[in-house]
Short mmCIF file of C-alpha atoms and ligand atoms in Angstrom, two decimals:
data_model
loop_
_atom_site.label_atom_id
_atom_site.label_comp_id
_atom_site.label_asym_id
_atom_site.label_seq_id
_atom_site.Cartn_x
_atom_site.Cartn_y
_atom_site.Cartn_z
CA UNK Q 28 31.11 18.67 20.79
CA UNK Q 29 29.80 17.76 17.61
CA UNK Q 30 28.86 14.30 17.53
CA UNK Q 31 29.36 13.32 13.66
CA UNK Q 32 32.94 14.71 13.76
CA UNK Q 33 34.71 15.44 10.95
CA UNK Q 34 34.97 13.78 7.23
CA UNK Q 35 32.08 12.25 6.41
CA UNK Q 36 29.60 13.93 4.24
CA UNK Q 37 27.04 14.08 7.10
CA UNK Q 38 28.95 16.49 9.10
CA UNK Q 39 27.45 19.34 5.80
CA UNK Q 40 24.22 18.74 7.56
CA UNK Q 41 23.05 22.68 8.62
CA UNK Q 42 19.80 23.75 10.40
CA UNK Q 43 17.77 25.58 7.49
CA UNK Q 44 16.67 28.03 10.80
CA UNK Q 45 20.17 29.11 11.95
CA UNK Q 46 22.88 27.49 10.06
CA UNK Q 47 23.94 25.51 12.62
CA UNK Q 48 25.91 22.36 12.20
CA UNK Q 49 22.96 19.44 13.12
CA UNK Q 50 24.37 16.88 15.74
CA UNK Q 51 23.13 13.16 15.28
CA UNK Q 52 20.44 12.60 18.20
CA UNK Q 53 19.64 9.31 17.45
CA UNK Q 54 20.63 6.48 14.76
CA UNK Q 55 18.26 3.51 14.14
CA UNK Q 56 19.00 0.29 11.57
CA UNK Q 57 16.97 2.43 8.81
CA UNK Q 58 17.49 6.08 9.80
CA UNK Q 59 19.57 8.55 11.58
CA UNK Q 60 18.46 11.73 12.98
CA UNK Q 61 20.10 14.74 12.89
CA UNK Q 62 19.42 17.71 15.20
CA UNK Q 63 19.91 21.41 15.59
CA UNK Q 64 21.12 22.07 19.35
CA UNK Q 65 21.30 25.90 19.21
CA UNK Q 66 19.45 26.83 21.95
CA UNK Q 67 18.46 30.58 20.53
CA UNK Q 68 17.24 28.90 16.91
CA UNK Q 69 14.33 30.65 15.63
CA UNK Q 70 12.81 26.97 15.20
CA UNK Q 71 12.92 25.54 18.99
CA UNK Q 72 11.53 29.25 19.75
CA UNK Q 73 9.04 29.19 17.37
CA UNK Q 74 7.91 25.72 18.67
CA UNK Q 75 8.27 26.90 22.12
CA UNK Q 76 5.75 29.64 21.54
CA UNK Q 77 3.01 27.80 20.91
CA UNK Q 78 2.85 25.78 24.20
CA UNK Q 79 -0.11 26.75 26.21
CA UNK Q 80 1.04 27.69 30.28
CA UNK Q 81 0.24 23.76 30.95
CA UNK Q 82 2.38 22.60 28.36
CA UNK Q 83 4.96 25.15 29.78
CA UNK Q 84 4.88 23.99 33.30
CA UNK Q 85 5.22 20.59 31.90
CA UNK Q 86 8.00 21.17 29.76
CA UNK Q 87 10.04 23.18 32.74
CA UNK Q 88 9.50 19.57 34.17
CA UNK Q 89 10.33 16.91 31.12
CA UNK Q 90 11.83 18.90 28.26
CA UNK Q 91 13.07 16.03 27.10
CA UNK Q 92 9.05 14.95 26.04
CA UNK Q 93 8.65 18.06 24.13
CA UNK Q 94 10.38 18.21 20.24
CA UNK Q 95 11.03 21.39 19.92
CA UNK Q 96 14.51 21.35 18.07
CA UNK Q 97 14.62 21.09 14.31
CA UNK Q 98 15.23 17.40 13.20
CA UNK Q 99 16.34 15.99 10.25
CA UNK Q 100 16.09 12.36 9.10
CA UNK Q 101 18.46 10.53 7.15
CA UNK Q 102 17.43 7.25 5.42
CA UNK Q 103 19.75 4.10 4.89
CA UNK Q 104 17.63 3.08 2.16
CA UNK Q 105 16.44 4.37 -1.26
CA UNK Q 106 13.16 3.47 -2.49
CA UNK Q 107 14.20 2.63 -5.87
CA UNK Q 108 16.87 -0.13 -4.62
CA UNK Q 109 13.87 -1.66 -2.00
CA UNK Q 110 11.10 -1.65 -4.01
CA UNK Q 111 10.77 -4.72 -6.17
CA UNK Q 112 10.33 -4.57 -9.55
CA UNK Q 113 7.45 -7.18 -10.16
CA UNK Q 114 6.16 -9.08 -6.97
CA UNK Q 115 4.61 -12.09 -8.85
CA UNK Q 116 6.51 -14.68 -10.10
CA UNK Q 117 5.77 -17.12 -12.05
CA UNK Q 118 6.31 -20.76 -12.09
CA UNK Q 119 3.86 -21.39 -15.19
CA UNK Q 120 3.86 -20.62 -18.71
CA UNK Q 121 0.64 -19.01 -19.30
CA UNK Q 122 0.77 -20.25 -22.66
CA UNK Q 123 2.03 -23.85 -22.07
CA UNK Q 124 -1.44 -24.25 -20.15
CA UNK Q 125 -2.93 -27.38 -20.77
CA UNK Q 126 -6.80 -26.73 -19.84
CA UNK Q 127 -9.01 -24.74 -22.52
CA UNK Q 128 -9.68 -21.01 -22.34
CA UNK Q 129 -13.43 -22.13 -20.75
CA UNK Q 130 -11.68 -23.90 -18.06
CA UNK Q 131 -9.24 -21.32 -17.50
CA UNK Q 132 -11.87 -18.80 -17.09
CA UNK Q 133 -14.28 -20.84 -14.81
CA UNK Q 134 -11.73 -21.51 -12.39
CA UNK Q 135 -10.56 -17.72 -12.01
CA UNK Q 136 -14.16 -16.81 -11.54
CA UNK Q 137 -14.68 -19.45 -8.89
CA UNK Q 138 -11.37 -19.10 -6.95
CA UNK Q 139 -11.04 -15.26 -7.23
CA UNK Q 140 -15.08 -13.42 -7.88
CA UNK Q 141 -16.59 -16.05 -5.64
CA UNK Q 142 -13.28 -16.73 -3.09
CA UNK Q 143 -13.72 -20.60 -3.89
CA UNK Q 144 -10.67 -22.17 -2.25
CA UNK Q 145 -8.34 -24.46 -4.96
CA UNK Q 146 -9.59 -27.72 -3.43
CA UNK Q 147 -13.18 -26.95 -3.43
CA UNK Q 148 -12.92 -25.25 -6.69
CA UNK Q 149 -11.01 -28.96 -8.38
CA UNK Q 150 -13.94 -30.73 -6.55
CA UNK Q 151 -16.66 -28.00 -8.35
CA UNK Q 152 -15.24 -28.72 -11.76
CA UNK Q 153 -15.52 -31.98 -11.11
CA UNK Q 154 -18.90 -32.34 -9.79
CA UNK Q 155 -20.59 -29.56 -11.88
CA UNK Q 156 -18.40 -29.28 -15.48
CA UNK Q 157 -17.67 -32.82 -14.97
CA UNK Q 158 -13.91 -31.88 -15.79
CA UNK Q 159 -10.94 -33.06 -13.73
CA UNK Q 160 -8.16 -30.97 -12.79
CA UNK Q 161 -6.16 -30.82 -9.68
CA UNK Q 162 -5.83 -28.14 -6.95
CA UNK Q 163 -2.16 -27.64 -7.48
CA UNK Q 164 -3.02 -27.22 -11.33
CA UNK Q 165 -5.58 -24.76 -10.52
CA UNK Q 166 -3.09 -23.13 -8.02
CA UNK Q 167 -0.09 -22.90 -10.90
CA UNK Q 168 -2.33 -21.54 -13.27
CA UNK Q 169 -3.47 -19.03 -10.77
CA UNK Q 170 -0.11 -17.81 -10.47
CA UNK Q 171 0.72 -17.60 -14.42
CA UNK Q 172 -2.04 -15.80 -14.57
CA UNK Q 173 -1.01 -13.23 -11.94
CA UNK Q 174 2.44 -13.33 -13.22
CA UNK Q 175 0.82 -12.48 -16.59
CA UNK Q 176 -1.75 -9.53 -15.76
CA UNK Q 177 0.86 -7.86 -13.02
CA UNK Q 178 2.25 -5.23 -15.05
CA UNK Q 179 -1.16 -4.41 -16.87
CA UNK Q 180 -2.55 -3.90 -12.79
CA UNK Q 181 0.83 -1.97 -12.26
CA UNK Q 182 1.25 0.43 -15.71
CA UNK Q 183 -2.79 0.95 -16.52
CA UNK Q 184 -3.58 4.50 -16.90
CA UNK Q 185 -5.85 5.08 -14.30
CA UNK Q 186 -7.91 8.13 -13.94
CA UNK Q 187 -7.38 9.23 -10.22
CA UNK Q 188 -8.25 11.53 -7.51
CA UNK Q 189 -5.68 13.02 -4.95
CA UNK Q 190 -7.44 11.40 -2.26
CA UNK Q 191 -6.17 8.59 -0.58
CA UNK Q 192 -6.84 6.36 1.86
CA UNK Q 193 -4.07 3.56 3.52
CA UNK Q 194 -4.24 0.24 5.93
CA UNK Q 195 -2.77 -2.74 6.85
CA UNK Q 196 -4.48 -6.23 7.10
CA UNK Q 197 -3.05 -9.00 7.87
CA UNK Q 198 -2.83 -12.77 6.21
CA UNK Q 199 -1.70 -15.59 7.08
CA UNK Q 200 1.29 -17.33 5.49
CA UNK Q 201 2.33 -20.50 5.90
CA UNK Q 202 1.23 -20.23 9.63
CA UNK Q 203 2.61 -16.49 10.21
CA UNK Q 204 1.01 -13.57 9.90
CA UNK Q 205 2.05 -11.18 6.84
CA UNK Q 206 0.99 -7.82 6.15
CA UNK Q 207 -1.10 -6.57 3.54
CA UNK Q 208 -0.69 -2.62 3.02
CA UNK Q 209 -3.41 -1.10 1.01
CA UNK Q 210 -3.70 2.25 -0.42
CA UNK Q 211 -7.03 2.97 -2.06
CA UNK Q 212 -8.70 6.10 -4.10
CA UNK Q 213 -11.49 7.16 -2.17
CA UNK Q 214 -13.12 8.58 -4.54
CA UNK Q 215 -12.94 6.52 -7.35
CA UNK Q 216 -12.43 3.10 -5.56
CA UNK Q 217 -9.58 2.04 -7.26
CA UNK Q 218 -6.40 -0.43 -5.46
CA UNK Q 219 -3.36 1.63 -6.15
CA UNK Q 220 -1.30 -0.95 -3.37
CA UNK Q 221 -1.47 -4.13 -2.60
CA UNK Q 222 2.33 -5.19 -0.81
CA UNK Q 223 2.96 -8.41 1.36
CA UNK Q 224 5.28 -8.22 3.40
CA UNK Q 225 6.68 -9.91 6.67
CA UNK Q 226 7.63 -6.60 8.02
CA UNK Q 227 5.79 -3.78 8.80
CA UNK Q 228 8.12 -1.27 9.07
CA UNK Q 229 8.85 2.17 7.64
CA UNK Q 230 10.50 0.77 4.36
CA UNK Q 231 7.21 -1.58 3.87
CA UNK Q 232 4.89 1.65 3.82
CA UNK Q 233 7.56 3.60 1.50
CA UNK Q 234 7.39 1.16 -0.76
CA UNK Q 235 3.13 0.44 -0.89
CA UNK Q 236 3.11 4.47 -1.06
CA UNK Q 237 5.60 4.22 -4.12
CA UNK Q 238 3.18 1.59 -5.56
CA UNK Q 239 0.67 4.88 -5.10
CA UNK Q 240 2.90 7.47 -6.51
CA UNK Q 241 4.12 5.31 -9.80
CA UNK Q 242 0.04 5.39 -10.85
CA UNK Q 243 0.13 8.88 -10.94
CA UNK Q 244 1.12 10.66 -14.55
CA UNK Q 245 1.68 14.06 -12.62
CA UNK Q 246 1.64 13.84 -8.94
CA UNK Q 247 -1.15 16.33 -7.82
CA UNK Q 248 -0.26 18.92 -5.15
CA UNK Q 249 -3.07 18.27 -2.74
CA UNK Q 250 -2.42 14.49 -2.58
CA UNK Q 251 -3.82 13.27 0.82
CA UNK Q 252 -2.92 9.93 2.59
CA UNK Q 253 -5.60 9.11 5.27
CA UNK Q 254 -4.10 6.63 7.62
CA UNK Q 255 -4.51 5.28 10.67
CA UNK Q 256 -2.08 6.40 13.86
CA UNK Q 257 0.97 4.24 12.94
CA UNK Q 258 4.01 6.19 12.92
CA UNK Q 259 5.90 4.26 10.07
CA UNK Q 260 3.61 6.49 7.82
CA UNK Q 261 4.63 9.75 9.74
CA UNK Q 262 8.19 8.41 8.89
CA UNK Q 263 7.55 7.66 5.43
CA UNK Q 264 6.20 11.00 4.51
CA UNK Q 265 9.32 12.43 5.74
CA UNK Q 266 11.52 10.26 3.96
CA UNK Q 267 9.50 11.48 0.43
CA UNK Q 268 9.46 15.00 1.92
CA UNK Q 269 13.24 14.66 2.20
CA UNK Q 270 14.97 12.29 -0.07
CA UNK Q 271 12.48 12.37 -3.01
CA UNK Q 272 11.12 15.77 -2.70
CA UNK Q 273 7.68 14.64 -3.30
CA UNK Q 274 5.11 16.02 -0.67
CA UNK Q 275 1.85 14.85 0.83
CA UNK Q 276 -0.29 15.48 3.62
CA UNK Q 277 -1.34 12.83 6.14
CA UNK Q 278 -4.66 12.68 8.03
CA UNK Q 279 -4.06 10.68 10.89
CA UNK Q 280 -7.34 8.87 12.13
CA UNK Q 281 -6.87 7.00 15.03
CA UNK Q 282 -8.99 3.12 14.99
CA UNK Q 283 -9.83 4.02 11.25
CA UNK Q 284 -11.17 0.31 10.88
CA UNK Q 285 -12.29 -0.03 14.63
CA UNK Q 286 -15.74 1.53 15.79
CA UNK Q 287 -14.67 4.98 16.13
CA UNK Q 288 -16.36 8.52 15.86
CA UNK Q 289 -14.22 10.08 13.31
CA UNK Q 290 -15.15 13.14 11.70
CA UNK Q 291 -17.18 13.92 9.14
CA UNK Q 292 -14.67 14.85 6.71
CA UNK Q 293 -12.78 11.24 7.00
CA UNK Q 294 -15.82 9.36 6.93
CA UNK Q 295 -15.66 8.41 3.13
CA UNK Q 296 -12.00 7.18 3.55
CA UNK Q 297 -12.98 4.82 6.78
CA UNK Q 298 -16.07 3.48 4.51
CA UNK Q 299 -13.81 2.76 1.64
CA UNK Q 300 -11.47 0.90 4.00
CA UNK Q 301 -13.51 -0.25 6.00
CA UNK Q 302 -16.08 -1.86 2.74
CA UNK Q 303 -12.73 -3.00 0.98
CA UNK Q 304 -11.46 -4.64 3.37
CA UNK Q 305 -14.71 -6.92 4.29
CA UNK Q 306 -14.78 -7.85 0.96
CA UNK Q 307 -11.51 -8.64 0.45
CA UNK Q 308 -11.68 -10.82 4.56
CA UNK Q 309 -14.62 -12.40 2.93
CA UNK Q 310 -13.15 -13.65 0.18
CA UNK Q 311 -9.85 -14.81 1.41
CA UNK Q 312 -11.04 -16.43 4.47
CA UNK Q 313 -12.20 -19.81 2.81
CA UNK Q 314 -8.59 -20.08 1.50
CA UNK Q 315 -7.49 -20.79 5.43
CA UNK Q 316 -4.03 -19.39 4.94
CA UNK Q 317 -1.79 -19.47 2.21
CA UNK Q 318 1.27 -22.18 1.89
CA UNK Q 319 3.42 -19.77 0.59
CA UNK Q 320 4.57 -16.02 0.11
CA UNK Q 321 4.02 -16.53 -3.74
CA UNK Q 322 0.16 -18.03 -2.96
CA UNK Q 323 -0.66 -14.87 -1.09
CA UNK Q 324 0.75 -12.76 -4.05
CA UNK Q 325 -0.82 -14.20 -6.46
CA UNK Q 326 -4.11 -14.23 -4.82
CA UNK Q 327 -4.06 -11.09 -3.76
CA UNK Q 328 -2.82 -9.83 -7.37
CA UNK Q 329 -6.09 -11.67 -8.64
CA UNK Q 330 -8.24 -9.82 -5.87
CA UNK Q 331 -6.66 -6.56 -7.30
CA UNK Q 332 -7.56 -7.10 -10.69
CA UNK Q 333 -10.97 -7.94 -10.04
CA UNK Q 334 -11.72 -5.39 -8.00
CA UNK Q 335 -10.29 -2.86 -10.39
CA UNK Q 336 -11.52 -4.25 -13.46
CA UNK Q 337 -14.41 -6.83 -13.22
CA UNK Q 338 -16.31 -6.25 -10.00
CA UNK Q 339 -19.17 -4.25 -10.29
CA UNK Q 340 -19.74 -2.09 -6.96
CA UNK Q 341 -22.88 -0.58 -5.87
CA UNK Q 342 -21.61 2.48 -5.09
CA UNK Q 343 -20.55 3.38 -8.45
CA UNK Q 344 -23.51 2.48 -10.09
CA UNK Q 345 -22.78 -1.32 -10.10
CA UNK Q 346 -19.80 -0.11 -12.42
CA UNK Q 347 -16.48 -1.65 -11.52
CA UNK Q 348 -13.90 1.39 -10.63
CA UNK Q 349 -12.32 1.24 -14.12
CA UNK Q 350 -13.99 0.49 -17.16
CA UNK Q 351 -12.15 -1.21 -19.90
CA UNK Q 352 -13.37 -0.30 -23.39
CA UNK Q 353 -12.37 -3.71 -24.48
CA UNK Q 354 -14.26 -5.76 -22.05
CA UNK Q 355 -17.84 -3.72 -22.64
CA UNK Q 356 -20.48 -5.96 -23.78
CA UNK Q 357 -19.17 -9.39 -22.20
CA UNK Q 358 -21.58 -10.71 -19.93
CA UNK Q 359 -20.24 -13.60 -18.08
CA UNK Q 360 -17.33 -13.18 -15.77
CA UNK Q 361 -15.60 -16.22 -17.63
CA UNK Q 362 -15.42 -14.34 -21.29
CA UNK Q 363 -14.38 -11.23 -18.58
CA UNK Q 364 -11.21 -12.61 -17.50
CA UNK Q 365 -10.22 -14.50 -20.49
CA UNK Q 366 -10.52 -10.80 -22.42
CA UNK Q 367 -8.56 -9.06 -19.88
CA UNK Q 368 -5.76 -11.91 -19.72
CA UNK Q 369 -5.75 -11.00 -23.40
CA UNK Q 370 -5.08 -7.36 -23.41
CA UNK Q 371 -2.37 -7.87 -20.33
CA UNK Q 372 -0.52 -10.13 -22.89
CA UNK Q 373 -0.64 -7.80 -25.90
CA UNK Q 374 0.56 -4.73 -23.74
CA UNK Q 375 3.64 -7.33 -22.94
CA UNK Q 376 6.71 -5.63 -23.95
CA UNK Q 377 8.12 -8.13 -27.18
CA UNK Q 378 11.68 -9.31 -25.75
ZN1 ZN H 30 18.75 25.72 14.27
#
């Protein structure tokens, strides 16, 4: 009767309630799911008992509705294979740039602080600085810079809370729409994730939570994920639960960017979400789509470092979320970029 038969090293599977051998339920492209049949397991009795009479009645009438057998869930995928090591790439040689430092700095400011599409921004340099330079220049150096400051946005040692709070936006690339998962500190306003992707699917979320986790120096035992009712993030917390043995909790808000009365004790985390993600819609809209997957990482790299590093936000004081002791005193956004650029290349490994 056992489905798995005999062999392969699934068949060790064993209910952690009653020993039994788990039979595979259901198998998907990314998962499989093992369950305990034993009808007098302590688990399906356990869940059993805590049906209301309704619930009863209605499971006397679709049982099949109700999961009350212990399941188990077996990933085809490890995060560490999936996850990519660097998502910008760059085309550029930051230091093979041909326009000055100034230039360099104004056009960052303009495309990223002020969301100053490419064109308009090769049209502003003209017009204003009275300096020529092309969109597709200003777009290469855009992603050399990116490429450049990823792995200072990535390895920075942040300071961070254990609350978190997740969503997905969308952009549009080259006329389809991509996803753009988010995972933010709600308390201390920080981007811990910011992954494109095409899919949005169970190994998309694992991999913007691992963006999450690497921050972390010690992973802190109340970490909390507030998300909105997708179940790829039910399924990713069992997948760390399970194949990483790291554990969070999920708060499940249903419409937590929609006009919805959520309680009081999510209302922070929809704020957060809800502020970050008008900022980052306002910004991105005069860019009308990106041409390519690499445009919409690199721009919303950029967006990640600014809002982590140069933005000032009102709520913290008109403080950006992390203050680099290196960039205190600098006044104009320019200098601001052209500093952090800077540090990004020292902490460069040497190869
Ligand atoms: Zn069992």
């Amino acid at each position: 009767m056992y489905a798995n038969g005999g062999g392969d090293k699934s068949s060790l599977l064993l209910c952690p309630d009653c020993q039994n051998k788990l039979e595979l339920a259901k198998q998907r492209a990314n998962f499989k799911a093992w369950r305990c049949n034993n009808r007098h397991c302590p688990n399906r009795k356990r869940e059993l008992a805590k049906l209301n009479s309704s619930q009863y009645q209605e499971y006397l009438k679709r049982p099949s509705q109700f999961k009350l057998r212990y399941i188990y869930r077996e990933y085809a995928f490890k995060i560490r294979q999936i996850a990519p090591q660097s998502s910008a790439q760059s085309r550029v040689d930051l230091s093979r740039i041909q326009a000055s430092p100034q230039v360099l700095g104004l056009i960052l400011s303009y495309c990223v602080n002020y969301g100053i599409s490419a064109a308009k921004t090769a049209a502003l340099m003209y017009d204003i600085h009275g300096i020529k330079i092309s969109k597709q220049t200003i777009l290469n150096y855009a992603q050399a810079v990116a490429a450049n400051i990823r792995p200072f946005l990535d390895n920075y040692p942040y300071q961070l809370s254990s609350q978190l709070v997740g969503d997905e936006t969308y952009l549009r690339v080259k006329g389809k729409w991509h996803y753009l998962f988010y995972f933010y500190d709600v308390n201390k306003k920080i981007i811990l994730a910011d992954y494109v992707t095409p899919k949005r699917t169970t190994e998309s979320a694992c991999i913007a939570i691992y963006q999450v986790l690497k921050k972390y120096q010690v992973i802190p035992e109340n970490l909390r994920f507030t998300v909105d009712d997708n179940p790829i993030y039910r399924v990713a917390r069992l997948y760390y639960a399970h194949q990483e043995g790291i554990n969070f909790d999920l708060n499940i808000v249903k419409g937590l960017t929609n006009e919805t009365d959520v309680a009081k004790e999510y209302r922070p985390a929809k704020q957060t979400i809800e502020r970050l993600n008008r900022s980052l819609k306002a910004n991105y809209r005069p860019m009308g789509g990106f041409k390519s997957a690499s445009g919409s990482i690199t721009y919303v790299t950029l967006y990640s470092l600014c809002h982590n590093f140069l933005r000032p936000h009102q709520s913290l004081g008109y403080h950006p979320p992390v203050e680099v002791p290196e960039l205190t005193g600098l006044t104009r956004m320019p200098d601001k970029w052209l500093r952090l650029i800077k540090l990004a290349q020292e902490q460069l490994p040497t190869a």
